[in-house]
Structures are given as C-alpha cells and as structure tokens.
Short mmCIF file of C-alpha atoms and ligand atoms in Angstrom, two decimals:
data_model
loop_
_atom_site.label_atom_id
_atom_site.label_comp_id
_atom_site.label_asym_id
_atom_site.label_seq_id
_atom_site.Cartn_x
_atom_site.Cartn_y
_atom_site.Cartn_z
CA UNK A 151 -161.76 -220.13 -14.66
CA UNK A 152 -162.67 -220.59 -18.28
CA UNK A 153 -166.47 -221.55 -18.58
CA UNK A 154 -168.20 -223.18 -21.62
CA UNK A 155 -171.95 -222.87 -21.42
CA UNK A 156 -174.80 -223.22 -19.13
CA UNK A 157 -175.87 -226.98 -18.78
CA UNK A 158 -178.63 -228.37 -16.62
CA UNK A 159 -177.56 -231.35 -14.63
CA UNK A 160 -179.04 -233.42 -11.92
CA UNK A 161 -181.40 -231.98 -9.35
CA UNK A 162 -182.16 -228.85 -11.21
CA UNK A 163 -178.57 -227.46 -10.79
CA UNK A 164 -177.79 -224.99 -13.59
CA UNK A 165 -174.25 -224.23 -13.81
CA UNK A 166 -171.18 -223.10 -15.54
CA UNK A 167 -168.76 -226.13 -16.31
CA UNK A 168 -165.10 -225.58 -16.59
CA UNK A 169 -162.71 -227.34 -18.83
CA UNK A 170 -161.24 -229.47 -15.81
CA UNK A 171 -164.84 -230.86 -15.47
CA UNK A 172 -165.32 -231.58 -18.98
CA UNK A 173 -163.27 -234.80 -18.94
CA UNK A 174 -165.66 -236.34 -16.24
CA UNK A 175 -168.73 -238.15 -16.99
CA UNK A 176 -168.70 -237.52 -20.85
CA UNK A 177 -170.33 -240.44 -22.68
CA UNK A 178 -167.76 -242.21 -24.67
CA UNK A 179 -168.21 -242.48 -28.42
CA UNK A 180 -168.58 -246.18 -28.29
CA UNK A 181 -171.30 -246.13 -25.84
CA UNK A 182 -173.20 -243.39 -27.95
CA UNK A 183 -172.82 -245.02 -31.30
CA UNK A 184 -174.40 -248.19 -30.00
CA UNK A 185 -177.48 -246.47 -28.93
CA UNK A 186 -178.04 -243.28 -30.89
CA UNK A 187 -180.12 -242.96 -33.96
CA UNK A 188 -177.86 -241.86 -36.81
CA UNK A 189 -179.94 -239.28 -38.73
CA UNK A 190 -182.21 -236.93 -36.91
CA UNK A 191 -184.71 -234.48 -37.93
CA UNK A 192 -185.74 -231.47 -35.92
CA UNK A 193 -188.36 -228.84 -36.57
CA UNK A 194 -189.61 -225.53 -35.04
CA UNK A 195 -191.50 -222.64 -35.95
CA UNK A 196 -188.23 -220.64 -36.12
CA UNK A 197 -184.86 -220.61 -34.37
CA UNK A 198 -186.18 -222.01 -31.06
CA UNK A 199 -185.42 -225.61 -31.87
CA UNK A 200 -181.68 -224.88 -32.49
CA UNK A 201 -181.49 -224.75 -28.55
CA UNK A 202 -182.28 -228.25 -28.86
CA UNK A 203 -179.98 -229.10 -31.62
CA UNK A 204 -177.20 -227.39 -29.91
CA UNK A 205 -177.85 -229.54 -26.73
CA UNK A 206 -177.96 -232.75 -28.64
CA UNK A 207 -174.66 -231.80 -30.54
CA UNK A 208 -173.19 -230.81 -27.26
CA UNK A 209 -173.82 -234.06 -25.63
CA UNK A 210 -172.85 -236.30 -28.39
CA UNK A 211 -169.90 -234.57 -29.95
CA UNK A 212 -170.46 -237.18 -32.57
CA UNK A 213 -169.63 -237.05 -36.32
CA UNK A 214 -171.48 -240.11 -36.86
CA UNK A 215 -174.79 -238.17 -36.41
CA UNK A 216 -176.39 -236.20 -38.95
CA UNK A 217 -179.00 -233.46 -38.59
CA UNK A 218 -181.66 -231.97 -40.61
CA UNK A 219 -183.28 -228.90 -39.24
CA UNK A 220 -186.37 -226.99 -40.37
CA UNK A 221 -187.61 -223.46 -38.84
CA UNK A 222 -190.73 -222.48 -40.17
CA UNK A 223 -190.01 -218.77 -40.02
CA UNK A 224 -192.57 -217.87 -42.60
CA UNK A 225 -195.20 -218.89 -40.40
CA UNK A 226 -193.73 -217.99 -36.96
CA UNK A 227 -194.90 -217.87 -34.20
CA UNK A 228 -197.10 -220.73 -33.72
CA UNK A 229 -197.83 -219.66 -30.21
CA UNK A 230 -201.13 -218.18 -30.75
CA UNK A 231 -202.19 -219.65 -34.06
CA UNK A 232 -205.45 -221.95 -34.21
CA UNK A 233 -204.85 -225.52 -33.40
CA UNK A 234 -206.15 -226.81 -36.74
CA UNK A 235 -203.59 -224.60 -38.63
CA UNK A 236 -200.71 -225.92 -36.37
CA UNK A 237 -201.79 -229.31 -36.89
CA UNK A 238 -201.62 -228.80 -40.73
CA UNK A 239 -198.07 -227.07 -40.43
CA UNK A 240 -196.91 -230.25 -38.48
CA UNK A 241 -198.40 -232.65 -41.00
CA UNK A 242 -196.58 -230.72 -44.05
CA UNK A 243 -193.31 -230.57 -42.13
CA UNK A 244 -193.11 -234.15 -40.95
CA UNK A 245 -194.06 -235.37 -44.35
CA UNK A 246 -191.25 -233.27 -45.92
CA UNK A 247 -188.79 -234.43 -43.18
CA UNK A 248 -189.55 -238.14 -43.82
CA UNK A 249 -187.94 -237.86 -47.44
CA UNK A 250 -184.44 -237.60 -45.42
CA UNK A 251 -184.53 -241.09 -44.52
CA UNK A 252 -184.44 -240.14 -40.82
CA UNK A 253 -184.30 -242.41 -37.90
CA UNK A 254 -185.93 -240.07 -35.49
CA UNK A 255 -187.82 -236.73 -35.77
CA UNK A 256 -187.77 -234.37 -32.90
CA UNK A 257 -190.64 -232.09 -32.43
CA UNK A 258 -188.38 -229.16 -31.10
CA UNK A 259 -191.50 -226.98 -30.88
CA UNK A 260 -193.44 -227.58 -27.66
CA UNK A 261 -196.49 -225.72 -28.97
CA UNK A 262 -196.53 -228.39 -32.03
CA UNK A 263 -196.18 -231.16 -29.63
CA UNK A 264 -198.86 -229.88 -27.09
CA UNK A 265 -201.34 -229.40 -30.03
CA UNK A 266 -200.59 -231.72 -32.58
CA UNK A 267 -198.30 -234.76 -31.81
CA UNK A 268 -200.81 -237.15 -33.41
CA UNK A 269 -200.44 -235.34 -36.61
CA UNK A 270 -196.64 -235.73 -36.60
CA UNK A 271 -196.90 -239.50 -35.64
CA UNK A 272 -199.52 -239.97 -38.30
CA UNK A 273 -197.34 -238.23 -41.04
CA UNK A 274 -194.07 -239.89 -39.85
CA UNK A 275 -195.95 -243.32 -40.41
CA UNK A 276 -195.64 -242.82 -44.03
CA UNK A 277 -192.38 -244.21 -43.98
CA UNK A 278 -191.18 -247.05 -41.73
CA UNK A 279 -188.97 -246.88 -38.77
CA UNK A 280 -189.15 -243.18 -37.96
CA UNK A 281 -189.61 -242.49 -34.36
CA UNK A 282 -191.32 -239.05 -33.09
CA UNK A 283 -190.16 -237.45 -29.93
CA UNK A 284 -191.32 -234.45 -28.22
CA UNK A 285 -189.92 -232.63 -25.28
CA UNK A 286 -192.84 -232.64 -22.98
CA UNK A 287 -193.11 -236.57 -22.11
CA UNK A 288 -189.39 -236.80 -21.32
CA UNK A 289 -189.28 -233.55 -19.16
CA UNK A 290 -192.31 -235.25 -17.33
CA UNK A 291 -190.37 -238.32 -16.67
CA UNK A 292 -187.36 -236.61 -15.69
CA UNK A 293 -189.32 -234.28 -13.21
CA UNK A 294 -190.75 -237.22 -11.65
CA UNK A 295 -187.29 -238.59 -10.82
CA UNK A 296 -186.15 -235.24 -9.75
CA UNK A 297 -189.45 -233.52 -8.29
CA UNK A 298 -189.60 -229.86 -7.42
CA UNK A 299 -192.04 -228.90 -4.63
CA UNK A 300 -193.89 -226.58 -7.03
CA UNK A 301 -193.15 -225.72 -10.66
CA UNK A 302 -193.67 -222.88 -13.04
CA UNK A 303 -193.73 -223.36 -16.80
CA UNK A 304 -193.05 -220.62 -19.09
CA UNK A 305 -194.43 -221.26 -22.54
CA UNK A 306 -196.30 -220.00 -25.52
CA UNK A 307 -200.04 -219.20 -24.99
CA UNK A 308 -201.07 -222.43 -26.88
CA UNK A 309 -198.83 -224.59 -24.69
CA UNK A 310 -199.87 -222.93 -21.58
CA UNK A 311 -203.51 -223.16 -22.39
CA UNK A 312 -203.23 -226.83 -23.35
CA UNK A 313 -201.78 -227.60 -20.00
CA UNK A 314 -199.56 -230.06 -21.71
CA UNK A 315 -196.94 -230.05 -19.07
CA UNK A 316 -199.31 -230.35 -15.93
CA UNK A 317 -201.41 -233.11 -17.70
CA UNK A 318 -198.22 -235.06 -18.41
CA UNK A 319 -197.07 -234.65 -14.85
CA UNK A 320 -200.47 -235.31 -13.14
CA UNK A 321 -200.41 -238.50 -15.32
CA UNK A 322 -197.22 -239.61 -13.72
CA UNK A 323 -198.55 -238.92 -10.28
CA UNK A 324 -197.04 -235.59 -9.39
CA UNK A 325 -199.09 -233.89 -6.75
CA UNK A 326 -197.02 -230.36 -6.55
CA UNK A 327 -198.38 -227.16 -7.80
CA UNK A 328 -197.98 -226.43 -11.40
CA UNK A 329 -198.38 -222.88 -12.94
CA UNK A 330 -198.18 -222.36 -16.63
CA UNK A 331 -198.11 -219.18 -18.17
CA UNK A 332 -198.16 -217.93 -21.84
CA UNK A 333 -195.12 -215.66 -22.61
CA UNK A 334 -196.04 -214.09 -26.13
CA UNK A 335 -193.58 -211.20 -25.98
CA UNK A 336 -190.51 -213.28 -25.97
CA UNK A 337 -190.34 -215.42 -29.25
CA UNK A 338 -190.59 -212.17 -31.63
CA UNK A 339 -187.79 -210.72 -29.57
CA UNK A 340 -185.61 -213.93 -29.80
CA UNK A 341 -186.38 -214.43 -33.57
CA UNK A 342 -185.62 -210.61 -34.20
CA UNK A 343 -182.00 -211.19 -34.66
CA UNK A 344 -181.44 -208.26 -32.14
CA UNK A 345 -180.36 -210.16 -29.11
CA UNK A 346 -177.64 -208.44 -27.38
CA UNK A 347 -178.52 -205.05 -28.70
CA UNK A 348 -179.41 -202.52 -26.01
CA UNK A 349 -183.00 -201.71 -27.21
CA UNK A 350 -183.95 -205.66 -27.57
CA UNK A 351 -182.52 -206.30 -24.23
CA UNK A 352 -184.47 -203.67 -22.64
CA UNK A 353 -187.71 -204.88 -24.09
CA UNK A 354 -186.69 -208.50 -22.97
CA UNK A 355 -185.97 -207.38 -19.58
CA UNK A 356 -189.43 -205.77 -19.18
CA UNK A 357 -191.16 -208.78 -20.65
CA UNK A 358 -189.26 -211.15 -18.22
CA UNK A 359 -189.96 -209.07 -15.24
CA UNK A 360 -193.72 -209.14 -16.03
CA UNK A 361 -193.55 -212.90 -16.73
CA UNK A 362 -191.27 -213.84 -13.74
CA UNK A 363 -193.51 -211.72 -11.36
CA UNK A 364 -196.56 -213.58 -12.20
CA UNK A 365 -194.77 -216.82 -11.41
CA UNK A 366 -193.52 -216.17 -7.93
CA UNK A 367 -194.10 -219.11 -5.38
CA UNK A 368 -192.39 -221.76 -7.52
CA UNK A 369 -189.23 -223.45 -6.98
CA UNK A 370 -188.41 -224.82 -10.30
CA UNK A 371 -189.07 -223.25 -13.65
CA UNK A 372 -189.51 -225.36 -16.94
CA UNK A 373 -188.40 -223.33 -20.12
CA UNK A 374 -191.45 -224.70 -21.87
CA UNK A 375 -190.80 -223.15 -25.41
CA UNK A 376 -187.68 -224.10 -26.99
CA UNK A 377 -186.89 -220.55 -27.73
CA UNK A 378 -186.30 -219.67 -24.06
CA UNK A 379 -182.99 -221.42 -23.32
CA UNK A 380 -181.74 -218.63 -25.42
CA UNK A 381 -182.48 -216.21 -22.63
CA UNK A 382 -181.85 -218.59 -19.69
CA UNK A 383 -178.90 -216.45 -18.74
CA UNK A 384 -181.09 -213.18 -18.51
CA UNK A 385 -183.60 -215.09 -16.28
CA UNK A 386 -180.96 -216.21 -13.76
CA UNK A 387 -179.61 -212.76 -13.64
CA UNK A 388 -183.05 -211.36 -12.71
CA UNK A 389 -183.87 -214.03 -10.33
CA UNK A 390 -180.55 -213.37 -8.44
CA UNK A 391 -180.66 -209.69 -8.91
CA UNK A 392 -183.53 -207.07 -9.58
CA UNK A 393 -186.15 -209.85 -8.63
CA UNK A 394 -184.35 -211.53 -5.64
CA UNK A 395 -187.04 -210.13 -3.25
CA UNK A 396 -189.50 -212.27 -5.11
CA UNK A 397 -187.29 -215.32 -5.36
CA UNK A 398 -185.36 -215.42 -2.04
CA UNK A 399 -184.56 -219.16 -2.47
CA UNK A 400 -183.67 -218.88 -6.04
CA UNK A 401 -185.47 -220.58 -9.04
CA UNK A 402 -183.97 -223.89 -10.60
CA UNK A 403 -184.25 -223.76 -14.23
CA UNK A 404 -185.10 -226.81 -16.37
CA UNK A 405 -184.17 -227.11 -19.95
CA UNK A 406 -186.32 -229.92 -21.63
CA UNK A 407 -183.58 -230.42 -24.01
CA UNK A 408 -181.71 -232.26 -21.27
CA UNK A 409 -184.48 -234.91 -20.74
CA UNK A 410 -185.16 -235.21 -24.48
CA UNK A 411 -181.34 -236.09 -24.99
CA UNK A 412 -181.54 -238.85 -22.51
CA UNK A 413 -184.51 -240.42 -24.07
CA UNK A 414 -183.49 -239.93 -27.49
CA UNK A 415 -180.05 -241.32 -27.22
CA UNK A 416 -181.19 -244.10 -24.86
CA UNK A 417 -178.94 -242.99 -21.84
CA UNK A 418 -179.65 -243.77 -18.30
CA UNK A 419 -177.46 -241.36 -16.65
CA UNK A 420 -177.41 -237.57 -17.54
CA UNK A 421 -174.41 -236.84 -19.62
CA UNK A 422 -172.34 -233.77 -18.90
CA UNK A 423 -172.14 -231.61 -21.76
CA UNK A 424 -168.73 -232.02 -23.47
CA UNK A 425 -168.05 -228.76 -25.02
CA UNK A 426 -170.07 -226.19 -26.93
CA UNK A 427 -170.50 -227.26 -30.32
CA UNK A 428 -167.76 -225.66 -32.25
CA UNK A 429 -168.73 -226.19 -35.85
CA UNK A 430 -172.32 -226.37 -37.45
CA UNK A 431 -170.61 -225.76 -40.90
CA UNK A 432 -170.13 -229.39 -41.80
CA UNK A 433 -171.90 -231.77 -44.01
CA UNK A 434 -173.69 -233.27 -40.94
CA UNK A 435 -176.10 -230.32 -40.60
CA UNK A 436 -178.53 -229.43 -43.07
CA UNK A 437 -180.63 -226.30 -41.87
CA UNK A 438 -183.67 -224.99 -43.65
CA UNK A 439 -186.09 -222.01 -43.18
CA UNK A 440 -189.31 -221.22 -44.86
CA UNK A 441 -188.38 -217.53 -44.38
CA UNK A 442 -185.43 -215.56 -45.20
CA UNK A 443 -182.26 -217.51 -45.14
CA UNK A 444 -180.31 -214.27 -44.35
CA UNK A 445 -182.47 -213.31 -41.57
CA UNK A 446 -182.69 -216.91 -40.08
CA UNK A 447 -178.93 -217.00 -40.06
CA UNK A 448 -178.69 -213.67 -38.44
CA UNK A 449 -181.23 -214.59 -35.62
CA UNK A 450 -179.37 -217.96 -35.12
CA UNK A 451 -176.06 -216.24 -34.67
CA UNK A 452 -177.61 -213.85 -32.27
CA UNK A 453 -179.01 -216.82 -30.20
CA UNK A 454 -176.00 -219.26 -30.57
CA UNK A 455 -173.18 -216.68 -30.35
CA UNK A 456 -171.78 -218.31 -33.50
CA UNK A 457 -172.27 -218.55 -37.13
CA UNK A 458 -174.63 -221.34 -38.04
CA UNK A 459 -173.06 -221.80 -41.72
CA UNK A 460 -175.10 -222.71 -44.56
CA UNK A 461 -178.97 -221.96 -44.35
CA UNK A 462 -181.13 -223.01 -47.34
CA UNK A 463 -184.54 -221.57 -48.07
CA UNK A 464 -187.45 -223.65 -48.76
CA UNK A 465 -190.63 -221.90 -49.93
CA UNK A 466 -193.72 -222.93 -48.04
CA UNK A 467 -195.37 -223.83 -51.36
CA UNK A 468 -192.35 -226.34 -52.01
CA UNK A 469 -192.70 -227.75 -48.35
CA UNK A 470 -196.55 -228.27 -48.86
CA UNK A 471 -195.93 -229.94 -52.39
CA UNK A 472 -193.26 -232.19 -50.76
CA UNK A 473 -195.62 -235.00 -49.49
CA UNK A 474 -196.91 -235.73 -53.26
CA UNK A 475 -193.25 -235.60 -54.34
CA UNK A 476 -192.45 -237.95 -51.50
CA UNK A 477 -195.17 -240.66 -52.05
CA UNK A 478 -194.22 -241.02 -55.64
CA UNK A 479 -190.52 -241.21 -54.82
CA UNK A 480 -190.94 -243.82 -51.98
CA UNK A 481 -193.22 -245.74 -54.08
CA UNK A 482 -190.55 -245.94 -56.84
CA UNK A 483 -187.54 -246.61 -54.78
CA UNK A 484 -186.44 -247.42 -51.29
CA UNK A 485 -183.21 -245.44 -51.83
CA UNK A 486 -184.87 -242.06 -52.44
CA UNK A 487 -182.73 -239.12 -52.77
CA UNK A 488 -181.79 -237.52 -49.37
CA UNK A 489 -182.90 -234.07 -50.65
CA UNK A 490 -186.38 -233.53 -51.74
CA UNK A 491 -186.51 -232.58 -55.36
CA UNK A 492 -188.59 -229.48 -54.65
CA UNK A 493 -186.00 -227.67 -52.39
CA UNK A 494 -184.63 -224.58 -53.60
CA UNK A 495 -181.02 -223.85 -52.40
CA UNK A 496 -179.60 -220.52 -52.02
CA UNK A 497 -175.92 -221.79 -51.83
CA UNK A 498 -173.63 -223.19 -54.34
CA UNK A 499 -173.05 -226.35 -52.83
CA UNK A 500 -175.58 -229.21 -52.97
CA UNK A 501 -176.70 -229.99 -49.41
CA UNK A 502 -176.54 -233.64 -49.59
CA UNK A 503 -175.02 -235.86 -46.82
CA UNK A 504 -171.59 -236.86 -47.60
N1 DGL B 84 -190.44 -222.73 -30.15
C1 DGL B 84 -191.73 -223.07 -29.89
C2 DGL B 84 -192.14 -223.82 -28.80
O1 DGL B 84 -191.48 -224.49 -28.28
C3 DGL B 84 -192.88 -222.27 -30.72
C4 DGL B 84 -192.77 -220.71 -30.53
C5 DGL B 84 -193.62 -219.97 -31.42
O2 DGL B 84 -193.65 -220.07 -32.66
O3 DGL B 84 -194.61 -219.31 -30.66
O4 DGL B 84 -193.36 -223.62 -28.60
#
C-alpha cells in the first residue's frame, strides 16, 4: 500500500492514508473557494510553522490561495524568551505581514499566541479586513467536541508555563486532567537541519524519551509547538515500541493544524488530506527568514522531506523598519505593493504574486 503522510482525523486517529482513500471526503474546490480566505500570512520563530503551512496546503490543494511565510530564525527559539520581547517581535512581524494585503494572519507559533495574541491583533488592526488566527483556541474547540479522558501537551517552556491550552479547555468546560510540559531540547534539534542524521536522531530520541516518560497517564497528546508535528512519527514509534510499557493503551496525537484548518477555511467537517503538497516552488508561496536563507532551506527540507524552493532573507533591521514604511505606504495608496520596499531578496526573480 502506498502511503502519503500522517494525517489527523476524527477522534484522535492518526493514520496513514492510501491513494484509494484519497478520493473520499476531499473538499471540492468549489466548496473551498466560497469560504477560504485568498491570501494567508503565517509566522513562526523558525521552520515550525511550515507544519501548519503544509497542512493547509494539503487540505486545500488550491492554486487560488497564496501564502506568505516568515520564520524569525535570527531570533529563534522564542520558547524561553521574556514575554515583553516576544510581544515586541510579534508586533514587528505582524506589522510587516500586513503590507502583503492579506485576508488572514495565522500565528503559526503557539508560544507567540500564548504570550502575545493581543499584540498581534493590535498590529493587524493597522489595516482593515485582516483576521488573526492562532492554533490554541481552535484546538480547544475541537478537543471539546472530541474529548479525551486526559491530555498531555508538549510545548515550549513559555507555552507550558502560560497554561494557555488548559485555560482554553477549562473555559470551555473541560474537566479532564491536562498536563503541560516544556520540551526545550526539541526545537534546536528540529531547526538544526540534521533531522534524519544518526547523531541528531539519537539526541532526539533521548529527549523524546525524557519528555514522554514525564507524561504517562494521559491518553491524548497535543503537539503544542508547531515544530513538533515534524517528529510525530518518532513519538508514535516510541509509544508503540520502547515506551510501550508506559503507554499500554497507546497515545492519540493531536496536531493543532487540523483544528486551525477547519476554523480558517470555515469547514464544518474535517477534510481528509488530499495529497502531500507536491510543489512549494510556485508564485503562490513567498517564504522569508530573518536568518540565513540557506540554513532555513536546509532545515525546511529536513523537516518536509522536500525542497521548499525560493527562500528570501529579510534582515531583522528591515523587518523592524517595515511598520514605518507601511504606514507611509498605506496612507498614500490603497493598492500598496505586495512586497515591502525594504525586503532584500537573495534570488534573481522578484517575489511578487503573479
Ligand atoms: N514553533 C513555536 C511554537 O509553536 C516556537 C518554538 C520556539 O521558538 O521555541 O511555540
């Protein structure tokens, strides 16, 4: 059986789907076009938010959608930074993103959402008609409709400390146990570009064993950092293998991208992933990093298992300057260029939307 990728369906079932299953339950392009935002911005501290982008692209398979992604790799990780610092970064990034005339901005970084959702909403309000989404609220909604008896949340130290997931669940009446743990060793390994290499895999396994051993006694596990879906297969292998004695009943993984996709696209029923995205190298994708474009592309490839295509480098200084550029530009014209003036591009083609 040829499998495509791990997807998360109803009732916490994570599974491999076959080609024969792909034709069923896929949202039609007509249904999607009516409800989906057209241009979507996403941001994360690094490559983690690409797990969200990958999921959205898998679900929609729509050439009518355009995506702008910023990974703030120069300042990654956010997971143990001060709250005020994260709020400032979020304000800078969202202000920059608003110059792309987006319909929606996805905080594809749960640390940012846990700490600074308000800063994102405030910055997005600079321009009319942009809705800010995070992954925590939709996940809590989805979990209430599909409640586990008890739940673990693997996240960054900041997200775990904020108790953002348990607060969102409690506010919706969830009465089960929620255990949130910080897993600071994972993001640097996932960002390293060495996923799949023996030395990295050994470190990763040791870290996952440490964290999963601290979480026993839960039957559902939220991947509460957007980097973590990239190691979901390693978690599943440990739970059904080396750690089976700790998890005799298994552990049902929840990827928040799924709930986000439902909310963002305005869908009632969970769509089945159509196919793995096959091409990020089209004009529908604008990918930026504040770090090295080469390192970002390498890390992305090691996570996605495929080449991301063009990555443009944006200096933090230029990102920070963007809000001033933007306010001048928006004041002057309602048809501002899609590309902020200050962006430096390390490729020969100009990254404007076709
Ligand atoms: N991927 C991010 C999250 O979901 C942030 C990871 C980090 O920078 O520590 O929290």
